Coordinates of C-alpha atoms in Angstrom, one line a residue:
Chain W
M832 CA 70.6 56.6 -110.3
S833 CA 66.7 57.8 -110.7
E834 CA 64.1 58.5 -108.1
E835 CA 62.4 55.3 -108.7
H836 CA 64.9 53.2 -106.6
A837 CA 64.8 53.2 -102.7
V838 CA 68.0 52.2 -102.2
V839 CA 71.1 51.9 -104.3
A840 CA 74.6 50.7 -103.4
Q841 CA 77.6 52.2 -105.3
N842 CA 80.3 50.0 -105.2
V843 CA 80.0 49.7 -101.5
G844 CA 82.9 48.1 -99.4
K845 CA 83.1 46.7 -96.0
V846 CA 86.8 46.0 -94.6
Y847 CA 87.2 45.2 -90.6
G848 CA 90.8 45.5 -89.2
T849 CA 93.4 46.4 -90.8
G850 CA 96.8 45.1 -92.6
A851 CA 97.3 41.4 -92.0
A852 CA 94.2 41.0 -89.8
A853 CA 92.2 42.6 -92.5
F854 CA 88.8 40.8 -93.3
T855 CA 86.7 42.0 -96.2
A856 CA 83.2 41.6 -95.3
L857 CA 81.8 43.4 -98.2
G858 CA 83.8 43.2 -101.7
D859 CA 82.6 45.8 -104.4
I860 CA 78.5 45.7 -104.1
S861 CA 76.5 47.7 -106.6
I862 CA 72.6 47.2 -106.6
A863 CA 69.5 48.9 -106.8
I864 CA 66.4 48.1 -105.2
R865 CA 63.3 49.7 -106.5
K866 CA 60.2 51.4 -104.6
G867 CA 57.7 49.2 -103.2
E868 CA 60.0 45.9 -104.0
F869 CA 60.1 42.8 -101.6
F870 CA 63.9 42.3 -102.0
T871 CA 65.9 39.3 -100.6
L872 CA 69.4 39.0 -99.6
L873 CA 70.3 35.3 -99.9
G874 CA 73.3 33.8 -99.0
P875 CA 75.1 31.3 -96.6
S876 CA 76.0 32.9 -93.2
G877 CA 79.2 35.0 -93.2
C878 CA 78.7 36.2 -96.8
G879 CA 78.1 39.8 -96.0
K880 CA 74.2 40.1 -96.5
T881 CA 73.8 41.5 -92.7
T882 CA 76.6 43.5 -93.0
L883 CA 75.1 45.2 -96.4
L884 CA 71.8 45.4 -94.1
R885 CA 73.7 47.1 -91.6
C886 CA 75.5 49.6 -93.7
I887 CA 71.7 50.6 -95.1
A888 CA 70.5 51.1 -91.7
G889 CA 73.4 53.0 -90.7
F890 CA 75.0 50.8 -88.1
E891 CA 77.9 50.0 -90.1
T892 CA 79.8 52.8 -92.3
P893 CA 81.2 51.5 -95.5
T894 CA 84.7 51.7 -95.9
S895 CA 84.0 52.6 -99.7
G896 CA 81.5 53.3 -102.1
A897 CA 77.9 55.1 -101.2
I898 CA 74.4 54.1 -100.4
L899 CA 71.8 56.3 -101.6
L900 CA 68.1 56.5 -100.6
S901 CA 65.7 57.6 -102.9
G902 CA 68.5 59.4 -104.8
R903 CA 70.0 61.1 -101.4
D904 CA 73.5 60.2 -100.3
I905 CA 73.2 58.9 -96.9
T906 CA 76.4 56.9 -96.6
G907 CA 77.2 58.9 -93.7
V908 CA 74.2 60.0 -92.0
P909 CA 73.5 58.3 -88.4
P910 CA 70.8 56.0 -88.0
N911 CA 68.4 57.8 -86.0
Q912 CA 68.4 60.1 -89.3
R913 CA 67.6 57.6 -92.0
P914 CA 63.6 57.2 -92.8
V915 CA 64.8 53.3 -92.4
N916 CA 63.6 50.8 -89.8
T917 CA 64.9 47.1 -89.1
V918 CA 63.3 44.1 -87.5
F919 CA 66.0 42.3 -85.5
Q920 CA 66.7 38.7 -85.5
S921 CA 66.4 38.9 -81.6
Y922 CA 63.6 41.6 -81.9
A923 CA 65.7 43.8 -79.5
L924 CA 62.2 44.5 -77.9
F925 CA 62.3 47.3 -74.8
P926 CA 61.6 45.0 -72.1
H927 CA 60.3 47.8 -69.5
L928 CA 57.9 49.0 -72.2
T929 CA 54.6 47.7 -72.6
V930 CA 53.8 46.5 -76.2
A931 CA 51.9 49.8 -77.1
E932 CA 55.2 51.8 -75.8
N933 CA 57.2 49.8 -78.0
V934 CA 55.4 50.3 -81.1
G935 CA 55.0 53.8 -80.4
F936 CA 58.8 54.7 -79.3
G937 CA 59.7 55.7 -83.1
L938 CA 57.2 58.3 -83.4
K939 CA 57.8 59.6 -79.7
M940 CA 61.5 60.1 -80.7
Q941 CA 60.4 61.7 -83.7
G942 CA 58.2 64.1 -81.5
K943 CA 54.8 63.2 -82.8
S944 CA 52.1 64.4 -80.7
K945 CA 50.4 61.9 -78.3
A946 CA 47.2 61.8 -80.5
E947 CA 49.1 60.9 -83.6
I948 CA 51.3 58.0 -81.8
D949 CA 48.0 56.5 -80.0
A950 CA 45.9 56.4 -83.8
A951 CA 49.6 55.1 -85.5
V952 CA 50.0 52.5 -82.7
D953 CA 46.1 51.2 -83.0
R954 CA 46.4 50.9 -86.5
V955 CA 49.9 48.9 -86.8
L956 CA 48.8 47.0 -84.0
G957 CA 45.5 46.2 -86.1
L958 CA 47.9 45.2 -89.0
V959 CA 49.7 42.7 -87.1
K960 CA 46.4 41.8 -84.9
L961 CA 48.0 42.2 -81.8
E962 CA 45.3 44.9 -80.2
P963 CA 44.1 42.7 -77.1
F964 CA 48.0 42.8 -76.3
A965 CA 48.5 46.7 -76.2
T966 CA 49.4 47.0 -72.8
R967 CA 51.5 43.6 -72.3
L968 CA 55.2 43.5 -71.7
P969 CA 57.2 41.9 -74.0
A970 CA 58.1 39.1 -71.7
Q971 CA 54.4 38.2 -71.3
L972 CA 54.1 37.3 -75.2
S973 CA 55.0 34.2 -77.4
G974 CA 58.1 34.2 -79.6
G975 CA 55.5 34.6 -82.6
Q976 CA 53.7 37.6 -80.7
Q977 CA 56.9 39.3 -79.9
Q978 CA 58.1 38.9 -83.7
R979 CA 54.9 40.7 -84.6
V980 CA 55.5 43.5 -82.0
A981 CA 59.3 44.0 -83.8
L982 CA 57.7 44.3 -86.9
A983 CA 54.7 46.9 -85.8
R984 CA 57.7 48.9 -84.0
A985 CA 59.3 49.1 -87.2
L986 CA 56.7 49.7 -89.2
A987 CA 54.4 52.4 -87.1
P988 CA 56.8 55.1 -88.1
E989 CA 56.0 54.2 -92.0
P990 CA 59.7 54.0 -93.0
E991 CA 60.5 54.5 -96.8
V992 CA 62.3 51.0 -96.4
L993 CA 62.1 47.9 -93.8
L994 CA 64.9 46.3 -93.2
L995 CA 64.5 42.7 -92.0
D996 CA 67.4 40.6 -90.6
E997 CA 66.6 37.2 -90.5
P998 CA 63.6 37.8 -88.6
L999 CA 61.9 34.5 -88.9
S1000 CA 64.7 32.3 -87.8
A1001 CA 63.8 31.8 -84.0
L1002 CA 60.2 30.7 -85.2
D1003 CA 59.4 26.9 -85.8
L1004 CA 58.3 25.6 -89.2
K1005 CA 54.5 26.2 -89.1
L1006 CA 54.8 29.8 -87.8
R1007 CA 57.4 30.2 -90.0
K1008 CA 55.1 29.5 -92.8
A1009 CA 52.4 31.5 -91.7
M1010 CA 54.5 34.5 -91.3
Q1011 CA 56.2 34.4 -94.9
V1012 CA 52.6 34.5 -95.8
E1013 CA 51.7 37.4 -93.1
L1014 CA 55.2 39.5 -94.3
K1015 CA 54.2 39.2 -97.7
R1016 CA 50.5 40.5 -97.0
L1017 CA 51.9 43.3 -95.1
Q1018 CA 54.2 44.5 -97.8
T1019 CA 51.6 44.4 -100.4
E1020 CA 49.3 46.5 -97.8
T1021 CA 52.0 49.0 -96.9
G1022 CA 53.5 49.5 -100.0
I1023 CA 56.9 49.7 -98.2
T1024 CA 60.0 48.4 -99.6
F1025 CA 61.1 45.3 -98.1
I1026 CA 64.4 44.3 -97.8
F1027 CA 64.8 41.0 -96.2
V1028 CA 67.8 39.2 -95.3
T1029 CA 67.8 35.2 -94.8
H1030 CA 69.9 32.1 -95.7
D1031 CA 67.0 29.9 -96.2
Q1032 CA 66.2 29.8 -100.1
E1033 CA 62.6 28.5 -99.5
E1034 CA 61.9 31.7 -97.8
A1035 CA 63.4 33.7 -100.4
L1036 CA 61.8 31.9 -103.2
T1037 CA 58.3 32.2 -101.6
M1038 CA 58.3 36.1 -100.7
S1039 CA 60.6 37.7 -102.6
D1040 CA 59.7 39.9 -106.1
R1041 CA 63.7 39.6 -106.5
I1042 CA 66.8 38.0 -105.0
G1043 CA 70.2 38.9 -104.8
V1044 CA 72.4 35.9 -104.0
M1045 CA 75.6 36.6 -102.0
S1046 CA 78.3 34.6 -101.4
A1047 CA 81.9 35.7 -99.7
G1048 CA 81.1 39.3 -99.6
A1049 CA 80.3 39.4 -103.5
L1050 CA 76.9 39.6 -105.0
L1051 CA 76.7 37.2 -107.5
Q1052 CA 73.3 37.5 -109.2
V1053 CA 70.2 39.2 -109.0
G1054 CA 67.2 38.6 -110.4
S1055 CA 63.5 37.2 -110.0
P1056 CA 62.8 33.7 -108.2
H1057 CA 62.0 32.1 -111.5
E1058 CA 65.3 33.6 -112.9
I1059 CA 67.8 32.7 -109.9
Y1060 CA 66.1 29.0 -110.0
E1061 CA 65.7 28.1 -113.8
K1062 CA 69.0 30.4 -114.8
P1063 CA 71.3 30.6 -112.3
V1064 CA 74.7 32.2 -113.4
D1065 CA 77.0 29.9 -111.8
R1066 CA 77.7 26.8 -109.7
F1067 CA 77.2 28.4 -106.5
V1068 CA 74.1 29.8 -107.0
A1069 CA 72.5 26.8 -108.8
D1070 CA 73.9 24.7 -105.9
F1071 CA 72.7 27.1 -103.1
I1072 CA 69.2 27.1 -104.7
G1073 CA 67.7 24.1 -104.3
E1074 CA 68.9 20.7 -105.6
T1075 CA 70.8 20.6 -108.6
N1076 CA 72.5 17.7 -110.8
F1077 CA 75.6 18.8 -112.2
L1078 CA 77.4 17.1 -115.3
E1079 CA 80.7 17.9 -116.6
G1080 CA 81.1 17.2 -120.2
E1081 CA 82.6 18.2 -123.9
A1082 CA 80.5 20.9 -125.9
R1083 CA 80.4 19.6 -129.5
A1084 CA 78.5 20.4 -132.7
D1085 CA 75.6 17.7 -131.9
G1086 CA 75.5 18.6 -128.3
V1087 CA 77.5 18.1 -125.0
E1088 CA 79.4 14.8 -124.4
I1089 CA 79.0 13.9 -120.8
A1090 CA 80.3 10.4 -121.0
P1091 CA 81.9 8.4 -124.0
G1092 CA 79.0 7.7 -126.4
V1093 CA 76.2 9.7 -124.4
V1094 CA 75.4 13.2 -125.8
L1095 CA 72.9 15.5 -124.6
P1096 CA 71.5 17.5 -127.5
V1097 CA 72.5 21.0 -126.0
T1098 CA 73.9 23.0 -128.8
G1099 CA 75.7 26.4 -129.1
H1100 CA 78.9 25.7 -127.0
A1101 CA 82.2 24.7 -127.2
G1102 CA 84.8 23.2 -124.9
P1103 CA 84.6 22.0 -121.3
V1104 CA 81.2 23.3 -119.7
T1105 CA 79.3 22.3 -116.9
L1106 CA 75.6 21.4 -117.1
A1107 CA 73.0 21.9 -114.2
V1108 CA 69.6 20.0 -114.3
R1109 CA 67.0 20.3 -111.7
P1110 CA 66.1 16.7 -110.5
E1111 CA 62.0 17.3 -111.4
Q1112 CA 63.1 18.0 -115.0
L1113 CA 64.2 14.6 -115.2
R1114 CA 61.7 11.7 -116.7
I1115 CA 62.0 8.3 -116.0
G1116 CA 60.7 6.2 -118.4
P1117 CA 60.9 2.4 -119.8
P1118 CA 64.6 1.2 -120.9
G1119 CA 65.0 2.9 -124.5
E1120 CA 63.5 5.9 -124.0
G1121 CA 66.1 8.6 -123.7
L1122 CA 69.4 7.8 -122.1
E1123 CA 70.3 4.4 -120.4
A1124 CA 70.4 3.9 -116.6
E1125 CA 69.9 2.1 -114.0
V1126 CA 68.5 2.9 -110.6
A1127 CA 71.3 3.1 -107.8
E1128 CA 69.3 4.1 -105.0
A1129 CA 65.6 5.7 -104.4
V1130 CA 64.6 7.2 -101.5
Y1131 CA 60.6 7.6 -100.7
M1132 CA 60.0 11.3 -99.7
G1133 CA 56.0 11.2 -99.2
T1134 CA 54.9 13.6 -102.0
D1135 CA 57.8 12.4 -104.5
T1136 CA 60.3 9.8 -104.7
H1137 CA 64.0 10.8 -105.0
F1138 CA 66.0 8.3 -107.5
T1139 CA 69.6 8.1 -108.0
L1140 CA 70.6 6.7 -111.3
T1141 CA 73.8 5.5 -112.5
L1142 CA 74.0 6.7 -116.4
A1143 CA 75.7 4.6 -119.3
G1144 CA 79.5 5.6 -118.5
G1145 CA 79.2 6.4 -115.4
P1146 CA 77.7 9.8 -114.2
Q1147 CA 75.2 9.7 -111.2
V1148 CA 71.8 12.0 -111.4
V1149 CA 69.2 12.7 -109.0
A1150 CA 65.5 12.5 -110.6
R1151 CA 62.9 13.5 -108.4
V1152 CA 59.5 11.9 -109.5
Q1153 CA 56.0 12.5 -108.0
S1154 CA 54.7 9.5 -106.1
R1155 CA 51.5 8.0 -107.6
A1156 CA 49.7 4.6 -107.2
G1157 CA 51.1 1.8 -109.2
P1158 CA 54.5 0.1 -109.6
E1159 CA 57.7 2.4 -109.2
P1160 CA 61.2 1.6 -110.4
R1161 CA 63.1 -0.5 -107.8
V1162 CA 66.9 -0.4 -107.2
G1163 CA 68.6 -2.3 -110.0
D1164 CA 66.0 -1.9 -112.6
K1165 CA 67.4 -0.6 -115.9
V1166 CA 65.3 2.2 -117.4
G1167 CA 65.2 5.3 -119.6
V1168 CA 66.1 8.9 -118.7
S1169 CA 65.0 11.8 -120.8
I1170 CA 66.3 15.4 -120.2
D1171 CA 64.4 18.4 -121.5
A1172 CA 67.2 20.3 -123.4
A1173 CA 65.4 23.6 -122.6
A1174 CA 65.6 22.8 -118.8
V1175 CA 69.6 22.3 -119.0
Q1176 CA 71.2 24.9 -117.7
V1177 CA 75.0 25.8 -119.3
L1178 CA 77.0 27.2 -116.2
A1179 CA 79.8 29.5 -116.9
E1180 CA 82.6 28.0 -114.8
Chain I
M432 CA 59.4 -0.4 -59.0
I433 CA 63.1 0.0 -59.2
R434 CA 64.3 2.8 -56.7
M435 CA 66.4 5.4 -58.5
R436 CA 69.6 6.2 -56.9
K437 CA 69.8 9.5 -55.0
A438 CA 71.7 12.0 -56.6
F439 CA 74.8 13.4 -54.5
D440 CA 73.2 15.2 -51.4
V441 CA 75.7 17.0 -49.0
T442 CA 73.3 17.2 -46.5
T443 CA 73.2 13.4 -45.8
L444 CA 77.4 13.7 -44.9
P445 CA 77.9 12.7 -41.1
G446 CA 78.0 16.0 -38.9
F447 CA 76.2 18.4 -41.7
T448 CA 73.5 19.3 -39.2
F449 CA 76.0 20.0 -36.5
I450 CA 78.3 22.2 -38.4
A451 CA 75.1 23.9 -40.1
I452 CA 74.0 24.8 -36.3
T453 CA 77.0 25.7 -34.8
A454 CA 78.1 28.0 -38.0
F455 CA 74.8 29.8 -37.4
V456 CA 75.0 30.0 -33.9
L457 CA 78.3 31.8 -34.0
L458 CA 77.2 34.4 -36.7
Y459 CA 74.1 35.0 -35.1
A460 CA 74.5 34.7 -31.2
P461 CA 76.7 37.8 -30.6
I462 CA 74.3 40.1 -32.5
V463 CA 71.3 38.4 -30.6
T464 CA 73.0 39.5 -27.3
L465 CA 73.5 42.8 -28.8
V466 CA 70.3 43.4 -29.4
I467 CA 69.2 41.9 -25.9
Y468 CA 71.3 44.3 -24.1
S469 CA 70.3 47.3 -25.9
F470 CA 67.2 46.9 -23.8
N471 CA 69.3 46.7 -20.9
G472 CA 67.8 48.8 -17.8
G473 CA 71.0 48.4 -15.8
N474 CA 74.5 50.2 -16.8
S475 CA 76.5 47.4 -18.0
V476 CA 76.8 45.6 -21.3
N477 CA 76.9 42.2 -19.9
L478 CA 74.8 42.4 -16.9
W479 CA 71.0 42.2 -17.1
G480 CA 69.0 44.8 -15.0
G481 CA 65.7 44.7 -16.4
F482 CA 64.2 45.7 -19.5
S483 CA 63.8 49.2 -20.3
L484 CA 64.2 51.7 -23.1
K485 CA 66.5 54.0 -21.4
W486 CA 69.3 53.8 -23.5
Y487 CA 67.6 54.2 -26.6
A488 CA 66.2 57.8 -25.0
E489 CA 69.8 58.1 -23.8
A490 CA 71.5 58.0 -27.3
A491 CA 68.9 59.9 -28.9
G492 CA 69.2 63.1 -26.3
N493 CA 72.7 62.7 -26.9
E494 CA 73.8 65.8 -28.6
A495 CA 77.4 64.2 -29.5
V496 CA 75.3 61.3 -31.0
Q497 CA 72.8 63.3 -32.9
G498 CA 75.6 65.0 -34.2
A499 CA 77.5 61.9 -35.3
A500 CA 74.3 60.6 -36.5
V501 CA 73.6 63.9 -39.0
R502 CA 77.1 63.5 -40.1
S503 CA 77.1 60.1 -40.9
F504 CA 73.9 60.5 -43.0
I505 CA 75.5 63.4 -44.9
I506 CA 78.6 61.6 -45.5
A507 CA 76.9 58.4 -46.7
V508 CA 74.2 60.2 -49.1
S509 CA 76.4 62.3 -50.8
A510 CA 79.3 60.0 -50.8
S511 CA 76.8 57.1 -52.2
G512 CA 75.5 59.5 -54.8
I513 CA 78.5 60.6 -56.2
A514 CA 80.2 56.7 -55.9
T515 CA 76.8 55.7 -58.0
T516 CA 77.4 58.1 -60.6
V517 CA 81.1 57.6 -61.1
A518 CA 80.1 53.7 -61.1
T519 CA 77.6 54.2 -63.6
M520 CA 79.7 56.2 -66.1
A521 CA 82.3 53.5 -65.5
A522 CA 80.4 50.5 -66.0
L523 CA 79.0 52.1 -69.3
G524 CA 82.3 52.8 -70.3
T525 CA 83.2 49.1 -70.1
T526 CA 80.1 47.3 -71.5
R527 CA 78.6 49.5 -74.0
R528 CA 81.1 48.7 -76.4
G529 CA 83.1 45.7 -78.0
K530 CA 85.7 43.8 -75.8
F531 CA 88.9 46.2 -75.8
K532 CA 92.6 45.9 -75.1
G533 CA 93.3 45.8 -71.4
Q534 CA 89.7 45.5 -70.1
T535 CA 90.8 43.0 -67.3
A536 CA 93.3 45.6 -66.0
I537 CA 90.5 48.2 -66.3
Y538 CA 88.4 46.1 -64.0
I539 CA 91.0 45.9 -61.6
M540 CA 91.8 49.2 -61.5
I541 CA 87.9 50.6 -61.0
N542 CA 88.0 47.7 -57.9
Q543 CA 91.2 49.0 -56.6
P544 CA 89.7 49.9 -53.2
L545 CA 88.2 46.0 -53.0
M546 CA 92.1 45.0 -53.0
V547 CA 94.2 47.3 -51.3
P548 CA 94.4 47.1 -47.6
E549 CA 91.9 50.0 -46.0
I550 CA 94.6 51.1 -43.5
V551 CA 97.1 51.8 -46.6
T552 CA 94.3 54.1 -48.3
A553 CA 93.6 55.3 -44.7
V554 CA 97.1 56.6 -44.1
A555 CA 97.5 57.6 -47.7
L556 CA 94.4 60.0 -47.6
L557 CA 95.7 61.5 -44.3
I558 CA 99.1 62.4 -45.7
F559 CA 97.4 63.6 -49.2
F560 CA 94.5 65.5 -47.5
S561 CA 96.7 67.1 -44.8
S562 CA 98.6 69.0 -47.1
I563 CA 95.4 70.1 -48.8
K564 CA 94.1 71.2 -45.6
I565 CA 97.4 73.3 -45.0
A566 CA 97.1 74.8 -48.5
T567 CA 93.3 75.6 -48.9
G568 CA 92.6 75.9 -45.2
Y569 CA 89.6 74.3 -46.0
T570 CA 88.7 71.8 -43.1
G571 CA 85.0 70.8 -43.7
L572 CA 83.1 67.2 -44.1
G573 CA 84.2 67.5 -48.3
Y574 CA 87.5 65.4 -47.1
L575 CA 85.3 62.6 -45.7
I576 CA 82.6 62.5 -48.5
I577 CA 85.3 62.6 -51.0
A578 CA 87.1 59.7 -49.3
H579 CA 84.4 57.5 -48.8
A580 CA 83.2 58.3 -52.5
A581 CA 86.3 56.9 -53.5
F582 CA 85.9 53.3 -51.8
C583 CA 82.4 53.2 -52.4
V584 CA 82.9 53.2 -56.3
P585 CA 83.4 49.4 -56.6
F586 CA 80.5 48.4 -54.3
A587 CA 78.3 50.4 -56.5
Y588 CA 80.3 49.4 -59.8
L589 CA 79.6 45.5 -59.3
P590 CA 75.7 45.5 -59.8
I591 CA 75.6 48.2 -62.0
R592 CA 77.8 46.4 -64.5
A593 CA 76.3 42.7 -63.6
R594 CA 73.2 44.6 -65.2
L595 CA 74.7 45.9 -68.0
E596 CA 76.5 42.8 -69.1
G597 CA 73.0 41.1 -69.0
M598 CA 71.8 44.0 -71.3
D599 CA 71.7 43.2 -75.2
L600 CA 73.8 46.1 -77.0
T601 CA 71.2 45.5 -79.9
M602 CA 68.6 47.3 -77.1
E603 CA 70.7 50.9 -78.2
T604 CA 71.3 49.7 -81.7
A605 CA 67.1 49.7 -82.1
A606 CA 66.8 53.0 -80.1
A607 CA 68.9 54.6 -82.9
D608 CA 67.1 52.9 -85.7
L609 CA 63.8 54.0 -84.1
Y610 CA 65.1 57.9 -84.4
A611 CA 66.3 58.4 -80.9
T612 CA 69.7 60.5 -80.4
P613 CA 72.3 59.2 -78.2
W614 CA 70.9 61.1 -75.2
Q615 CA 67.3 59.7 -75.8
T616 CA 68.9 56.5 -76.0
F617 CA 70.2 56.7 -72.6
R618 CA 67.3 58.3 -71.2
Y619 CA 64.8 56.3 -72.9
V620 CA 66.4 53.0 -73.1
T621 CA 69.5 52.4 -71.3
L622 CA 68.9 54.3 -67.9
P623 CA 65.2 52.9 -67.4
I624 CA 66.6 49.2 -68.1
L625 CA 69.5 49.8 -65.9
M626 CA 67.6 51.3 -63.0
P627 CA 67.5 48.5 -60.6
G628 CA 71.1 48.0 -60.9
V629 CA 71.8 51.7 -60.4
I630 CA 69.5 51.5 -57.2
A631 CA 71.4 48.4 -55.8
G632 CA 74.7 49.7 -56.4
A633 CA 73.7 52.9 -54.5
M634 CA 72.0 51.3 -51.5
L635 CA 75.1 49.1 -51.1
A636 CA 77.3 51.9 -51.6
F637 CA 75.3 53.7 -48.8
V638 CA 75.4 50.7 -46.2
I639 CA 79.3 50.3 -47.0
S640 CA 79.9 54.5 -46.2
L641 CA 77.8 54.3 -43.2
D642 CA 79.3 51.5 -41.7
D643 CA 83.3 52.8 -42.3
V644 CA 85.5 53.4 -39.4
I645 CA 89.3 52.9 -40.7
I646 CA 88.9 55.5 -43.3
T647 CA 86.9 57.9 -41.5
E648 CA 89.0 57.9 -38.2
F649 CA 92.2 58.8 -40.1
V650 CA 90.4 61.5 -42.5
K651 CA 88.4 63.1 -39.8
S652 CA 89.3 66.8 -38.3
A653 CA 88.4 67.2 -34.7
G654 CA 84.8 66.8 -33.8
Q655 CA 83.9 65.2 -37.1
D656 CA 82.7 61.8 -35.4
T657 CA 80.6 59.8 -37.3
L658 CA 78.3 57.0 -35.5
P659 CA 81.2 54.1 -35.5
T660 CA 84.1 56.4 -34.8
Y661 CA 81.7 57.9 -32.0
M662 CA 81.3 54.4 -30.4
L663 CA 84.7 53.5 -30.6
G664 CA 85.3 56.7 -28.9
Q665 CA 83.1 55.4 -26.2
L666 CA 84.9 52.2 -26.2
R667 CA 88.0 53.8 -24.5
R668 CA 85.7 55.8 -22.0
A669 CA 82.8 53.7 -20.1
L670 CA 81.3 51.4 -22.0
T671 CA 77.5 51.6 -21.7
P672 CA 74.5 49.9 -23.4
E673 CA 74.0 53.3 -25.2
V674 CA 76.5 51.7 -27.9
N675 CA 74.3 48.7 -28.0
A676 CA 71.3 50.8 -28.5
I677 CA 72.7 52.9 -31.4
S678 CA 74.1 49.7 -33.1
T679 CA 70.9 48.2 -32.9
A680 CA 69.3 51.2 -34.6
L681 CA 72.2 51.0 -37.3
L682 CA 71.5 47.1 -37.5
A683 CA 67.9 48.0 -38.2
L684 CA 68.5 50.4 -40.7
T685 CA 70.7 48.1 -42.6
V686 CA 68.5 45.3 -42.5
V687 CA 65.8 47.4 -44.2
I688 CA 68.1 48.6 -46.8
L689 CA 69.6 45.1 -47.6
T690 CA 66.1 43.9 -48.0
A691 CA 64.9 46.6 -50.2
F692 CA 68.3 45.8 -52.5
F693 CA 67.3 42.2 -52.6
L694 CA 63.8 42.9 -53.4
I695 CA 64.7 45.4 -56.1
T696 CA 67.3 43.0 -57.6
R697 CA 65.0 40.0 -57.7
K698 CA 61.9 41.7 -59.0
R699 CA 62.9 43.1 -62.2
D700 CA 64.6 39.8 -63.2

């Protein structure tokens, strides 16, 4: 692969144990992550995303395949010889060292001079706004501050690639939101390739240039947040990212029949198909506009309301409608539902 | 206001105060007596003859006591040093890795001296060393140092292992990630974090070695008395408050070391 890729995984597999007890953590993963990209590995716990990250860091050796860093094969290179740094989920700060010593640790091990280390530590602590805490011990800092020290420590040696293993999962919601913005800013300012692992789809959508969705040791889809959200390749991706209505139907010349006599004008397919529609793509209007439906449930969520609608012929869909002043449909009301054909995804089974 | 029912409290049970006081008296009264009689001006260990420091002077001036004290010190320092090094390596070997088969068996084997009756080890060492003595002709303090180091290992091992078990393996992973070689990882991360455990282990081993009678008595060659075996020898002859004075000095040293041990293990956590 070419030099413009920071990290390339070629058919990487990781199997733990042997024989009957063998467990495949990674199937046969091939992925190319571009230089300067904010790339997120997204998937539920146990899907292999952390294993893949640990293979890139060098903490695990793949059982098969190769990992290239800027075109160089690093599959068997120990972690201390890879220009790759990690932000750990538990932060893993050295408790006996001050913030400044923690941040300077990587440079010290590389044999940099004291002047170089001091300058780099000052610069990176400035980047994460922790200058006043340089002489503190990690135990004297809050969780959010420790997180920023972990980030500074991994950034200080200016790695080619920064790996982040669910670094925000221990923070409360408000701090997490602030750190998401902060991480994106740091990535833009430093130009370092970030590989971020998370199970939080919202986090992935907010920060990433591209997302790789993983499940059960396999990479299901790689694409921009837009592509992943709007054009999910299969039911798992559509279901994992955001909320989705799934409708089973039979494709015909004039569209997909999802219930006897109910046809959505999605053409160009044949045979049994699954349609995916996001709840915000459904519009509720007066009866007669679009498909016939009855409101089965209405849940007020503040900024919007989630309506569960029973379509004529049985299938149920959820519509998300922005709350506004004035009367809203109530349970039992007959309404009309319009679905824009362009917003409907036909999924591979 | 409704009074909350008090939680179970053992101090309200009948006889609690009496039992507690009795236990403390039994623990400390003999030691207090021993310390008091070390300042006895008379020649008896239980007849008071006025306050005096003469038995301290007597003990300090006694060449046999001096020799025994120096020997005790050399053996305790060397044995605790060896035991702590071995124990540190054993603790690293049993904790800086994933769970493994036979882990419990290994723990039991390392702690063998805690379980085998000391007299058995003493007899075994006597027989074992005597054949080496015949074969090599060496009769120095080495045998005592090795014997002490062996039974001190579990005492050094336990606090070190406890410290390591509380230490996240991610520490070493993070160090490796930050360009540290395995040796640098040990030197700059594992060992500094482990240090309170190592010091605690060494102090415990030192005190245990200083105090040993049984194994020393069996292993020592002629003229190799340590302080405890010298005192045991005195018991067979005329018992004077000199043994009280030596005991008190040992007690003072032990109290100082154990206080330091307590402060060190507490401060870092």
